[in-house]
Short mmCIF file of C-alpha atoms in Angstrom, two decimals:
data_model
loop_
_atom_site.label_atom_id
_atom_site.label_comp_id
_atom_site.label_asym_id
_atom_site.label_seq_id
_atom_site.Cartn_x
_atom_site.Cartn_y
_atom_site.Cartn_z
CA MET C 1094 -0.01 -0.12 0.32
CA LEU C 1095 1.39 3.30 -0.99
CA GLY C 1096 1.19 5.70 2.18
CA ASP C 1097 1.17 9.94 1.78
CA SER C 1098 5.44 10.32 2.62
CA ILE C 1099 5.72 8.81 -1.33
CA THR C 1100 2.78 10.84 -2.90
CA PHE C 1101 2.84 14.09 -1.91
CA PRO C 1102 3.52 16.40 -5.00
CA HIS C 1103 5.88 19.07 -2.79
CA LEU C 1104 8.37 15.58 -3.47
CA LEU C 1105 8.03 15.49 -6.90
CA ILE C 1106 10.27 19.29 -6.40
CA PHE C 1107 12.11 18.62 -4.01
CA PHE C 1108 13.93 15.18 -4.68
CA PRO C 1109 14.80 16.16 -8.35
CA LEU C 1110 16.13 19.88 -6.25
CA ILE C 1111 18.30 17.93 -3.91
CA ALA C 1112 19.72 14.36 -6.48
CA GLY C 1113 20.64 17.54 -9.10
CA LEU C 1114 23.03 19.69 -5.94
CA ILE C 1115 24.04 16.35 -5.37
CA THR C 1116 24.95 15.49 -8.57
CA PHE C 1117 27.73 18.64 -8.76
CA PHE C 1118 29.40 17.06 -6.23
CA LEU C 1119 30.16 13.34 -7.81
CA LYS C 1120 33.36 12.73 -9.38
CA LYS C 1121 33.59 10.16 -11.40
CA ASP C 1122 31.78 9.83 -15.18
CA SER C 1123 29.73 6.23 -14.81
CA ILE C 1124 29.02 7.32 -10.97
CA VAL C 1125 27.59 10.33 -12.11
CA LYS C 1126 25.46 9.18 -15.12
CA VAL C 1127 24.05 6.31 -12.27
CA TRP C 1128 23.54 8.55 -10.25
CA ALA C 1129 20.94 10.86 -12.67
CA PHE C 1130 19.15 7.50 -13.77
CA ILE C 1131 18.77 6.33 -10.88
CA ALA C 1132 16.70 9.74 -9.38
CA SER C 1133 14.95 9.59 -12.23
CA LEU C 1134 13.79 6.45 -12.14
CA ILE C 1135 12.53 6.94 -8.23
CA THR C 1136 11.17 10.74 -9.05
CA LEU C 1137 8.84 8.27 -11.14
CA PHE C 1138 8.19 6.46 -9.35
CA ILE C 1139 6.62 8.72 -6.70
CA SER C 1140 4.46 10.07 -9.68
CA ALA C 1141 3.13 6.79 -10.68
CA ALA C 1142 2.22 6.82 -6.85
CA SER C 1143 0.43 9.97 -7.72
CA LEU C 1144 -1.64 7.95 -10.51
CA TYR C 1145 -2.27 4.99 -7.90
CA HIS C 1146 -4.56 7.76 -5.91
CA ALA C 1147 -5.94 9.77 -8.96
CA ASP C 1148 -9.68 7.87 -8.04
CA ASN C 1149 -9.37 8.21 -4.59
CA ALA C 1150 -11.33 11.50 -3.38
CA ALA C 1151 -10.76 10.55 0.31
CA TYR C 1152 -7.49 11.32 -0.48
CA ASN C 1153 -5.61 14.56 0.77
CA GLY C 1154 -2.08 13.52 0.08
CA LEU C 1155 -2.03 15.20 -3.87
CA THR C 1156 -2.20 18.93 -2.45
CA PHE C 1157 0.25 20.78 0.02
CA ASN C 1158 0.66 24.13 1.61
CA TYR C 1159 2.93 25.94 3.44
CA GLU C 1160 3.05 29.68 4.33
CA TRP C 1161 6.05 31.44 2.55
CA LEU C 1162 5.79 34.89 2.56
CA ARG C 1163 2.84 35.53 4.57
CA TYR C 1164 2.00 38.92 4.38
CA LEU C 1165 2.69 39.95 0.84
CA GLY C 1166 -0.47 36.22 0.48
CA THR C 1167 1.91 34.30 -0.83
CA SER C 1168 2.60 30.68 -0.03
CA PHE C 1169 4.59 27.41 -1.13
CA SER C 1170 1.29 25.69 -1.89
CA VAL C 1171 1.29 22.61 -4.63
CA SER C 1172 -1.43 20.62 -6.49
CA LEU C 1173 -1.45 17.18 -8.40
CA ASP C 1174 -4.93 17.98 -10.27
CA GLY C 1175 -5.44 15.98 -12.84
CA VAL C 1176 -3.58 17.77 -16.10
CA GLY C 1177 -1.00 18.31 -13.33
CA ARG C 1178 -0.68 14.82 -12.71
CA ILE C 1179 -0.44 14.14 -16.10
CA LEU C 1180 1.73 16.39 -17.42
CA THR C 1181 3.99 16.06 -14.49
CA PHE C 1182 3.80 12.26 -14.91
CA LEU C 1183 4.92 13.08 -18.59
CA THR C 1184 7.78 15.04 -16.30
CA ALA C 1185 8.74 12.07 -14.86
CA ILE C 1186 8.90 9.28 -17.71
CA SER C 1187 9.94 11.69 -20.51
CA PHE C 1188 13.59 11.77 -17.73
CA PRO C 1189 15.17 8.65 -17.53
CA ILE C 1190 14.11 7.78 -21.17
CA ILE C 1191 16.40 11.12 -22.35
CA PHE C 1192 18.92 9.50 -19.36
CA GLY C 1193 19.12 5.70 -21.12
CA ALA C 1194 19.11 6.96 -24.40
CA THR C 1195 21.87 8.68 -24.57
CA TYR C 1196 23.15 6.55 -21.74
CA LYS C 1197 26.44 6.63 -24.01
CA ASN C 1198 27.38 10.22 -24.39
CA GLU C 1199 29.62 11.89 -22.90
CA TYR C 1200 29.96 16.02 -21.72
CA LYS C 1201 32.81 17.53 -19.87
CA ASN C 1202 31.49 18.18 -16.95
CA SER C 1203 29.18 15.48 -16.79
CA ASN C 1204 28.15 16.05 -13.73
CA VAL C 1205 27.20 19.39 -13.85
CA PHE C 1206 25.84 19.33 -16.85
CA TYR C 1207 23.40 15.89 -15.51
CA GLY C 1208 23.16 18.49 -12.33
CA LEU C 1209 21.80 21.09 -14.18
CA MET C 1210 19.20 18.46 -16.03
CA LEU C 1211 18.31 17.44 -12.12
CA LEU C 1212 17.44 20.93 -11.49
CA ALA C 1213 15.34 21.86 -14.86
CA GLN C 1214 13.60 18.91 -14.03
CA CYS C 1215 12.42 20.84 -10.67
CA GLY C 1216 11.96 23.74 -12.34
CA LEU C 1217 9.17 21.84 -14.82
CA MET C 1218 7.95 19.50 -11.74
CA GLY C 1219 7.21 23.09 -9.72
CA VAL C 1220 5.43 24.47 -13.40
CA PHE C 1221 3.00 21.92 -13.53
CA LEU C 1222 2.27 22.34 -9.71
CA ALA C 1223 2.07 25.48 -8.45
CA THR C 1224 -1.10 26.98 -7.69
CA ASP C 1225 0.09 30.17 -6.72
CA ALA C 1226 1.16 32.67 -9.69
CA LEU C 1227 3.82 33.74 -7.75
CA LEU C 1228 5.30 30.94 -7.07
CA PHE C 1229 3.91 29.86 -10.70
CA TYR C 1230 6.66 32.70 -11.78
CA PHE C 1231 9.23 31.52 -9.45
CA PHE C 1232 9.24 27.65 -11.31
CA TRP C 1233 9.04 29.20 -14.70
CA GLU C 1234 12.43 31.13 -14.85
CA LEU C 1235 13.54 28.05 -12.57
CA ALA C 1236 13.22 25.54 -15.54
CA LEU C 1237 14.67 28.34 -17.55
CA ILE C 1238 17.99 29.57 -16.11
CA PRO C 1239 19.70 25.44 -16.33
CA VAL C 1240 18.50 25.10 -19.76
CA TYR C 1241 19.94 28.42 -20.55
CA PHE C 1242 23.51 27.09 -19.30
CA LEU C 1243 22.92 23.17 -20.40
CA CYS C 1244 22.89 24.91 -24.31
CA SER C 1245 25.43 27.34 -24.11
CA ARG C 1246 28.22 25.24 -22.22
CA TRP C 1247 27.54 21.75 -24.26
CA GLY C 1248 26.10 23.56 -27.73
CA GLY C 1249 27.08 23.19 -30.92
CA GLU C 1250 29.49 25.43 -32.62
CA LYS C 1251 26.44 28.60 -33.11
CA ARG C 1252 25.01 27.57 -29.42
CA ILE C 1253 26.29 31.18 -27.90
CA GLN C 1254 23.76 33.06 -30.97
CA ALA C 1255 20.90 30.60 -30.49
CA THR C 1256 20.85 30.87 -26.77
CA PHE C 1257 21.30 34.65 -26.47
CA LYS C 1258 18.11 34.59 -28.61
CA PHE C 1259 16.86 31.77 -26.41
CA PHE C 1260 17.61 34.29 -23.50
CA ILE C 1261 15.78 37.33 -25.39
CA TYR C 1262 12.73 36.32 -26.02
CA THR C 1263 11.94 34.20 -22.81
CA PHE C 1264 12.91 37.16 -20.50
CA ALA C 1265 11.23 39.32 -22.74
CA GLY C 1266 8.70 37.73 -22.28
CA SER C 1267 8.57 36.37 -18.49
CA LEU C 1268 8.95 40.25 -18.04
CA LEU C 1269 5.44 40.92 -19.20
CA MET C 1270 3.99 38.28 -17.55
CA LEU C 1271 5.30 39.25 -14.50
CA VAL C 1272 4.32 42.86 -15.09
CA GLY C 1273 0.74 40.70 -15.58
CA ILE C 1274 0.95 39.31 -12.23
CA ILE C 1275 1.77 41.88 -10.05
CA PHE C 1276 -1.08 43.85 -11.85
CA VAL C 1277 -3.72 40.89 -11.03
CA TYR C 1278 -2.69 40.35 -7.74
CA LEU C 1279 -3.47 44.27 -7.13
CA HIS C 1280 -6.34 43.69 -7.87
CA THR C 1281 -7.82 40.64 -5.65
CA ALA C 1282 -9.75 40.56 -2.68
CA PRO C 1283 -7.50 41.05 0.86
CA THR C 1284 -7.03 37.58 3.25
CA SER C 1285 -7.08 37.85 7.00
CA TYR C 1286 -3.83 38.22 6.85
CA ALA C 1287 -2.55 40.23 3.68
CA PRO C 1288 -4.24 43.01 1.38
CA HIS C 1289 -3.59 40.96 -1.44
CA SER C 1290 -3.09 37.09 -2.57
CA PHE C 1291 -1.48 35.53 -4.91
CA ALA C 1292 -3.29 32.07 -4.31
CA MET C 1293 -4.74 30.78 -8.07
CA ASN C 1294 -8.64 31.08 -6.35
CA ALA C 1295 -7.90 34.55 -5.95
CA PHE C 1296 -6.34 35.10 -9.58
CA TYR C 1297 -9.35 33.64 -10.50
CA ASN C 1298 -11.90 35.98 -9.10
CA ALA C 1299 -9.81 38.98 -9.05
CA SER C 1300 -11.46 42.24 -10.05
CA LEU C 1301 -10.70 42.89 -13.51
CA ASN C 1302 -13.18 45.07 -15.51
CA HIS C 1303 -12.35 44.42 -19.31
CA SER C 1304 -10.38 47.15 -20.76
CA GLN C 1305 -8.03 45.77 -18.02
CA GLN C 1306 -8.25 42.08 -18.74
CA ASN C 1307 -7.53 42.39 -22.86
CA ILE C 1308 -4.06 44.50 -21.59
CA LEU C 1309 -3.28 42.16 -19.62
CA PHE C 1310 -4.79 39.14 -22.09
CA TRP C 1311 -1.54 40.21 -24.19
CA LEU C 1312 0.65 40.58 -21.19
CA PHE C 1313 0.19 36.80 -20.73
CA PHE C 1314 -0.33 35.57 -24.26
CA ILE C 1315 2.79 36.78 -25.60
CA ALA C 1316 4.97 35.26 -22.75
CA PHE C 1317 3.27 31.74 -23.08
CA ALA C 1318 2.53 32.17 -27.21
CA ILE C 1319 6.78 32.69 -26.61
CA LYS C 1320 7.32 29.53 -24.86
CA MET C 1321 5.29 26.88 -26.79
CA PRO C 1322 6.04 28.64 -29.51
CA ILE C 1323 3.59 29.99 -32.15
CA PHE C 1324 3.70 31.91 -34.94
CA PRO C 1325 5.33 34.94 -34.91
CA PHE C 1326 6.91 34.54 -31.55
CA HIS C 1327 8.63 30.65 -32.92
CA THR C 1328 11.88 32.14 -34.72
CA TRP C 1329 14.24 31.30 -31.37
CA GLN C 1330 12.88 27.79 -31.43
CA PRO C 1331 14.32 25.82 -35.22
CA ASP C 1332 18.33 27.35 -33.86
CA THR C 1333 17.96 26.83 -30.48
CA TYR C 1334 16.70 22.82 -30.96
CA GLU C 1335 19.66 22.69 -33.44
CA GLN C 1336 22.39 23.81 -31.75
CA SER C 1337 21.56 22.13 -28.25
CA PRO C 1338 22.64 18.79 -26.93
CA THR C 1339 19.84 15.99 -27.95
CA ALA C 1340 18.94 15.23 -24.66
CA VAL C 1341 18.61 19.52 -24.05
CA THR C 1342 16.60 19.22 -27.23
CA MET C 1343 14.08 16.41 -25.55
CA VAL C 1344 14.06 18.17 -22.71
CA LEU C 1345 12.89 21.55 -24.46
CA SER C 1346 10.43 20.13 -27.06
CA GLY C 1347 8.86 17.53 -25.30
CA ILE C 1348 8.09 18.72 -22.36
CA MET C 1349 8.61 22.38 -21.26
CA VAL C 1350 6.72 23.84 -25.00
CA LYS C 1351 4.02 21.78 -22.39
CA MET C 1352 5.19 24.75 -20.54
CA GLY C 1353 2.86 27.15 -22.69
CA LEU C 1354 0.08 25.63 -23.18
CA PHE C 1355 -0.30 24.27 -19.99
CA ALA C 1356 0.38 28.33 -18.88
CA LEU C 1357 -2.72 28.92 -21.21
CA ILE C 1358 -5.09 26.61 -19.51
CA ARG C 1359 -4.68 27.64 -16.12
CA TRP C 1360 -4.05 30.81 -16.41
CA LEU C 1361 -5.14 32.74 -19.23
CA LEU C 1362 -8.28 31.78 -19.53
CA PRO C 1363 -9.98 31.53 -16.22
CA VAL C 1364 -7.87 34.70 -15.43
CA PHE C 1365 -9.16 36.60 -18.25
CA PRO C 1366 -12.39 35.18 -20.08
CA LEU C 1367 -13.45 38.88 -21.59
CA ALA C 1368 -10.21 39.20 -22.89
CA VAL C 1369 -10.32 35.14 -24.76
CA ALA C 1370 -13.92 35.67 -26.15
CA LYS C 1371 -13.04 38.75 -26.91
CA PHE C 1372 -9.10 37.95 -28.57
CA ASP C 1373 -9.56 34.09 -29.26
CA HIS C 1374 -10.29 34.16 -33.36
CA VAL C 1375 -6.68 36.28 -33.39
CA ALA C 1376 -5.14 33.68 -31.10
CA ILE C 1377 -6.68 30.82 -33.18
CA VAL C 1378 -6.04 32.38 -36.53
CA LEU C 1379 -2.08 33.05 -35.65
CA SER C 1380 -2.47 29.45 -34.37
CA ILE C 1381 -3.05 28.49 -37.49
CA ILE C 1382 -0.92 30.44 -39.79
CA GLY C 1383 1.95 28.54 -37.87
CA ILE C 1384 0.69 24.92 -38.16
CA LEU C 1385 1.34 25.67 -42.12
CA TYR C 1386 4.03 28.24 -42.22
CA ALA C 1387 5.67 25.41 -39.81
CA SER C 1388 4.63 22.11 -42.61
CA LEU C 1389 5.81 23.86 -45.51
CA ILE C 1390 9.07 25.00 -44.05
CA ALA C 1391 9.36 21.38 -43.26
CA ILE C 1392 8.95 20.03 -46.08
CA GLN C 1393 12.05 22.02 -47.30
CA GLN C 1394 14.15 21.25 -44.73
CA ASP C 1395 17.09 18.95 -45.45
CA ASP C 1396 18.97 18.97 -41.08
CA LEU C 1397 16.88 16.08 -39.54
CA LYS C 1398 16.89 18.25 -36.55
CA ARG C 1399 15.25 21.00 -37.82
CA LEU C 1400 12.62 19.42 -39.47
CA VAL C 1401 11.38 18.14 -36.19
CA ALA C 1402 11.53 21.57 -34.96
CA TYR C 1403 9.21 22.59 -37.17
CA SER C 1404 6.90 19.86 -37.09
CA SER C 1405 6.47 20.44 -33.71
CA ILE C 1406 6.01 23.84 -33.88
CA ALA C 1407 2.97 23.19 -36.28
CA HIS C 1408 1.87 20.34 -33.67
CA ILE C 1409 1.99 23.62 -31.30
CA GLY C 1410 0.01 25.47 -33.14
CA LEU C 1411 -2.39 22.77 -32.83
CA MET C 1412 -2.82 22.26 -29.50
CA SER C 1413 -3.02 26.41 -29.04
CA ALA C 1414 -6.07 26.69 -31.44
CA ALA C 1415 -8.13 23.71 -29.78
CA ILE C 1416 -6.85 25.24 -26.19
CA PHE C 1417 -9.32 28.79 -27.57
CA ALA C 1418 -12.09 27.22 -29.08
CA THR C 1419 -12.86 26.57 -25.98
CA LYS C 1420 -14.91 23.26 -26.72
CA ALA C 1421 -14.70 20.99 -23.86
CA ILE C 1422 -14.09 17.95 -26.88
CA GLY C 1423 -11.29 19.96 -28.10
CA LEU C 1424 -9.20 20.48 -24.50
CA GLU C 1425 -10.00 17.07 -23.59
CA GLY C 1426 -7.72 16.92 -27.56
CA VAL C 1427 -4.77 18.51 -25.92
CA ILE C 1428 -4.40 17.45 -22.53
CA ILE C 1429 -4.40 14.19 -23.76
CA GLN C 1430 -2.08 15.67 -26.91
CA MET C 1431 0.25 16.98 -24.58
CA PHE C 1432 1.62 14.03 -23.20
CA ASN C 1433 1.40 12.37 -27.05
CA HIS C 1434 3.20 14.96 -28.33
CA GLY C 1435 5.43 14.72 -25.61
CA ILE C 1436 6.57 10.63 -26.07
CA ASN C 1437 6.28 10.94 -29.59
CA ILE C 1438 8.91 13.53 -30.32
CA ILE C 1439 10.83 12.66 -27.78
CA GLY C 1440 11.33 9.30 -29.75
CA LEU C 1441 12.10 11.08 -33.14
CA TRP C 1442 14.99 12.98 -31.38
CA ILE C 1443 16.27 9.62 -29.97
CA VAL C 1444 16.26 8.29 -33.27
CA ILE C 1445 18.19 11.15 -34.76
CA ASP C 1446 20.36 10.98 -32.10
CA LEU C 1447 20.88 7.34 -32.11
CA THR C 1448 21.59 8.02 -36.19
CA GLU C 1449 24.43 11.03 -35.97
CA LYS C 1450 26.28 9.66 -33.29
CA GLN C 1451 27.30 6.72 -35.42
CA LEU C 1452 27.59 8.85 -38.81
CA GLY C 1453 28.09 11.97 -37.84
CA VAL C 1454 26.11 14.02 -40.04
CA ARG C 1455 22.25 14.71 -39.97
CA LYS C 1456 21.48 16.17 -43.67
CA ILE C 1457 18.35 13.87 -45.23
CA SER C 1458 20.86 14.35 -48.72
CA GLN C 1459 23.72 12.41 -47.11
CA LEU C 1460 21.69 9.67 -45.60
CA GLY C 1461 19.86 6.23 -47.10
CA GLY C 1462 19.66 2.75 -47.28
CA ILE C 1463 19.70 1.85 -42.78
CA ALA C 1464 16.66 0.12 -43.05
CA THR C 1465 18.46 -2.71 -44.20
CA LYS C 1466 21.67 -2.05 -41.15
CA ALA C 1467 19.64 -1.43 -38.21
CA PRO C 1468 15.76 -3.11 -38.58
CA VAL C 1469 14.95 -2.43 -35.01
CA LEU C 1470 15.92 1.17 -35.38
CA THR C 1471 14.05 1.26 -38.51
CA ILE C 1472 10.81 -0.40 -36.84
CA ALA C 1473 10.78 2.08 -33.92
CA LEU C 1474 11.12 4.77 -36.49
CA VAL C 1475 8.58 3.78 -38.40
CA VAL C 1476 6.07 3.59 -35.67
CA ILE C 1477 6.99 6.65 -34.11
CA ALA C 1478 6.12 8.51 -37.38
CA PHE C 1479 3.43 7.28 -37.82
CA ALA C 1480 1.85 7.87 -33.96
CA ASN C 1481 3.84 11.61 -35.72
CA ILE C 1482 0.73 10.97 -38.29
CA ALA C 1483 -1.74 10.70 -36.24
CA LEU C 1484 -2.33 7.09 -37.52
CA PRO C 1485 -5.16 5.22 -36.15
CA LEU C 1486 -3.91 3.36 -32.87
CA THR C 1487 -1.32 5.21 -32.06
CA ASN C 1488 -1.26 7.48 -29.30
CA ALA C 1489 -1.68 10.89 -31.30
CA PHE C 1490 -4.50 9.68 -33.33
CA ILE C 1491 -7.15 10.28 -30.91
CA GLY C 1492 -5.86 13.86 -29.14
CA GLU C 1493 -5.96 15.12 -32.47
CA PHE C 1494 -9.70 13.76 -33.61
CA MET C 1495 -10.59 15.28 -30.99
CA MET C 1496 -8.82 18.38 -31.45
CA PHE C 1497 -9.89 19.07 -35.15
CA SER C 1498 -13.99 18.51 -33.74
CA GLY C 1499 -13.69 21.40 -30.76
CA LEU C 1500 -11.79 23.62 -33.96
CA PHE C 1501 -14.92 22.52 -35.97
CA GLU C 1502 -17.39 23.06 -33.70
CA TYR C 1503 -16.37 26.78 -32.54
CA ASN C 1504 -15.61 27.54 -36.99
CA LYS C 1505 -15.27 24.83 -39.50
CA TRP C 1506 -13.70 26.56 -41.78
CA TYR C 1507 -10.66 27.59 -39.33
CA ALA C 1508 -10.57 23.15 -38.70
CA ALA C 1509 -10.61 22.81 -42.72
CA ILE C 1510 -7.77 25.04 -43.04
CA ALA C 1511 -6.42 23.69 -40.40
CA GLY C 1512 -6.74 20.29 -41.43
CA ILE C 1513 -4.58 20.50 -44.54
CA SER C 1514 -2.06 19.91 -41.54
CA VAL C 1515 -2.46 16.82 -41.92
CA ILE C 1516 -1.78 15.93 -45.49
CA LEU C 1517 1.87 18.49 -44.89
CA ALA C 1518 2.38 16.04 -41.20
CA ALA C 1519 2.25 12.86 -43.96
CA VAL C 1520 4.49 14.61 -46.83
CA TYR C 1521 7.58 15.77 -45.02
CA THR C 1522 7.40 12.31 -42.29
CA LEU C 1523 7.07 10.13 -45.07
CA ASN C 1524 9.28 11.70 -46.63
CA MET C 1525 12.27 12.05 -44.52
CA VAL C 1526 11.66 8.46 -43.62
CA GLN C 1527 12.12 7.35 -47.35
CA LYS C 1528 15.19 8.60 -47.72
CA VAL C 1529 16.96 8.08 -44.16
CA PHE C 1530 16.42 4.76 -43.83
CA TYR C 1531 15.38 3.04 -47.84
CA GLY C 1532 16.75 3.33 -50.79
CA GLU C 1533 19.96 2.46 -51.51
CA THR C 1534 22.91 2.69 -48.76
CA ASN C 1535 25.79 4.74 -49.79
CA ALA C 1536 29.68 4.94 -48.71
CA LEU C 1537 28.58 6.69 -45.50
CA THR C 1538 25.21 4.35 -44.21
CA ALA C 1539 27.20 1.36 -45.85
CA THR C 1540 28.56 0.70 -42.02
CA VAL C 1541 25.64 1.88 -39.51
CA LYS C 1542 24.87 -0.88 -36.81
CA GLU C 1543 22.56 -2.05 -35.41
CA VAL C 1544 21.70 -0.02 -31.63
CA SER C 1545 22.25 -2.12 -28.30
CA LEU C 1546 20.13 -3.43 -26.12
CA ASN C 1547 19.87 -0.39 -23.46
CA GLU C 1548 18.64 2.32 -26.61
CA LYS C 1549 16.41 -1.36 -27.86
CA ILE C 1550 15.18 -1.18 -24.87
CA VAL C 1551 14.31 2.36 -24.23
CA LEU C 1552 12.82 2.17 -28.12
CA ALA C 1553 10.79 -0.82 -26.97
CA ILE C 1554 9.76 1.39 -24.27
CA LEU C 1555 8.22 4.61 -26.58
CA VAL C 1556 6.32 1.63 -29.49
CA VAL C 1557 4.34 0.48 -26.47
CA LEU C 1558 3.31 3.51 -24.87
CA ILE C 1559 2.06 4.43 -28.70
CA PHE C 1560 0.59 2.31 -29.15
CA ALA C 1561 -1.44 1.26 -25.40
CA ILE C 1562 -1.72 4.99 -25.50
CA GLY C 1563 -3.08 4.45 -28.78
CA ILE C 1564 -5.57 1.87 -28.23
CA HIS C 1565 -6.41 2.63 -24.42
CA PRO C 1566 -6.36 6.46 -24.20
CA GLN C 1567 -9.48 6.28 -20.87
CA PRO C 1568 -7.46 6.03 -18.18
CA ILE C 1569 -5.93 9.45 -19.24
CA PHE C 1570 -9.45 10.92 -19.94
CA ASP C 1571 -10.35 9.62 -16.53
CA LEU C 1572 -7.91 11.53 -14.93
CA SER C 1573 -8.74 15.14 -17.19
CA LYS C 1574 -12.55 15.23 -17.30
CA ASP C 1575 -12.76 16.58 -13.48
CA THR C 1576 -9.97 20.12 -15.09
CA VAL C 1577 -11.94 19.80 -18.71
CA SER C 1578 -15.37 20.86 -16.94
CA LEU C 1579 -13.70 22.82 -13.89
CA LEU C 1580 -12.05 25.05 -16.90
CA THR C 1581 -15.25 25.03 -18.81
CA LYS C 1582 -16.92 26.27 -16.05
CA LEU C 1583 -14.83 29.78 -14.88
CA VAL C 1584 -14.49 30.06 -19.15
CA THR C 1585 -18.41 30.92 -20.23
CA ARG C 1586 -18.56 32.33 -16.41
#
């Protein structure tokens, strides 16, 4: 029987934090890797324990509150609601997969590298758990800082330029959000111990008129749009993904982009419902432009990393459009798709990393015929590619179907235009599979060897997740239904 001591949500924050700090003091590279992997497994166990208690209404261990700065009306308040459980589980399961898949990668000062990775996991957990606006902002920044150093120290040749652009974008967005948070805070009701409050429910009930909501909407929207990213705030993303170490790219694309989508659901839609009703068309149009633009750019890419980066922009754009459609079926689709996108995009990065490690290139034009040399790697890629284009029985199908249904319910023309992305995704994904893994081998690809046992295990886990969720997605819907019900009531109040 799992007890309270291992299911408190704050353990999902504190354990990666402590494990990361310990990692900085380890000396041997082999010990660092094993320690980081074991630490990520323990975090996964804690997250799985929270899922065990998902249906236990009497269980109260899924919230934690500690008075932090009482006179400011802020507290260390965290909670594992439905969407929080799904995204913390995505974060928890992604790190051991990433550490396992990149176990053979060597990093200078590996103790610092893995220590920063675990601190990034701590920050991500905090973002998905915080129910206090100031605490949310704190973790929002905490998640970014380790990634900044990881990109700038272990990235590619142009890492400084890419990291600088990434920093400028995210810093500007964070500053806008901070201004917005302070303004909303000053319009919350007094509590028994403070003139105002940063509590999430206080923000939901803040006294904001229509004009104030309209201005605040854009402050928060730009911050979240940069993080997702959606058009036209996306230009940092392809460069950063390309120049970052692959393990960091997996964190950025698999988990960190979900911060923006999650923030829309938890903080933007419920706090500014009047502004959402006014600007929803603008947000959806921007999202759809991003979907088509990124898909067309992806078709033209010769670099595997940039192709997957633009593919990610397209998928995130569809999730953003479905969120602003504010239909229950679309929101449920977004929540399941956030988890599925994380699994699928990390799978694609793993295949690219395994290919690049052996051949030293990522250019599609320089590859071909890998299937004859590495059949297990090829089978895994084909399955992940099918999931990326949302083929039935794969995990992405049901989420994408529900998001298009929500968008269609909102506006059939928007759904029809966005639906073109399904065809475009099939074009660039299958074209990549065909050119890289099939056709004739060349002098370079003739040297490819099959992946190792630990890499086969990681790929097998991803394939099992893809089919398991694709065939039986109901457990995730059961987790998210209460959150969606509450959200639709707050948005339409």
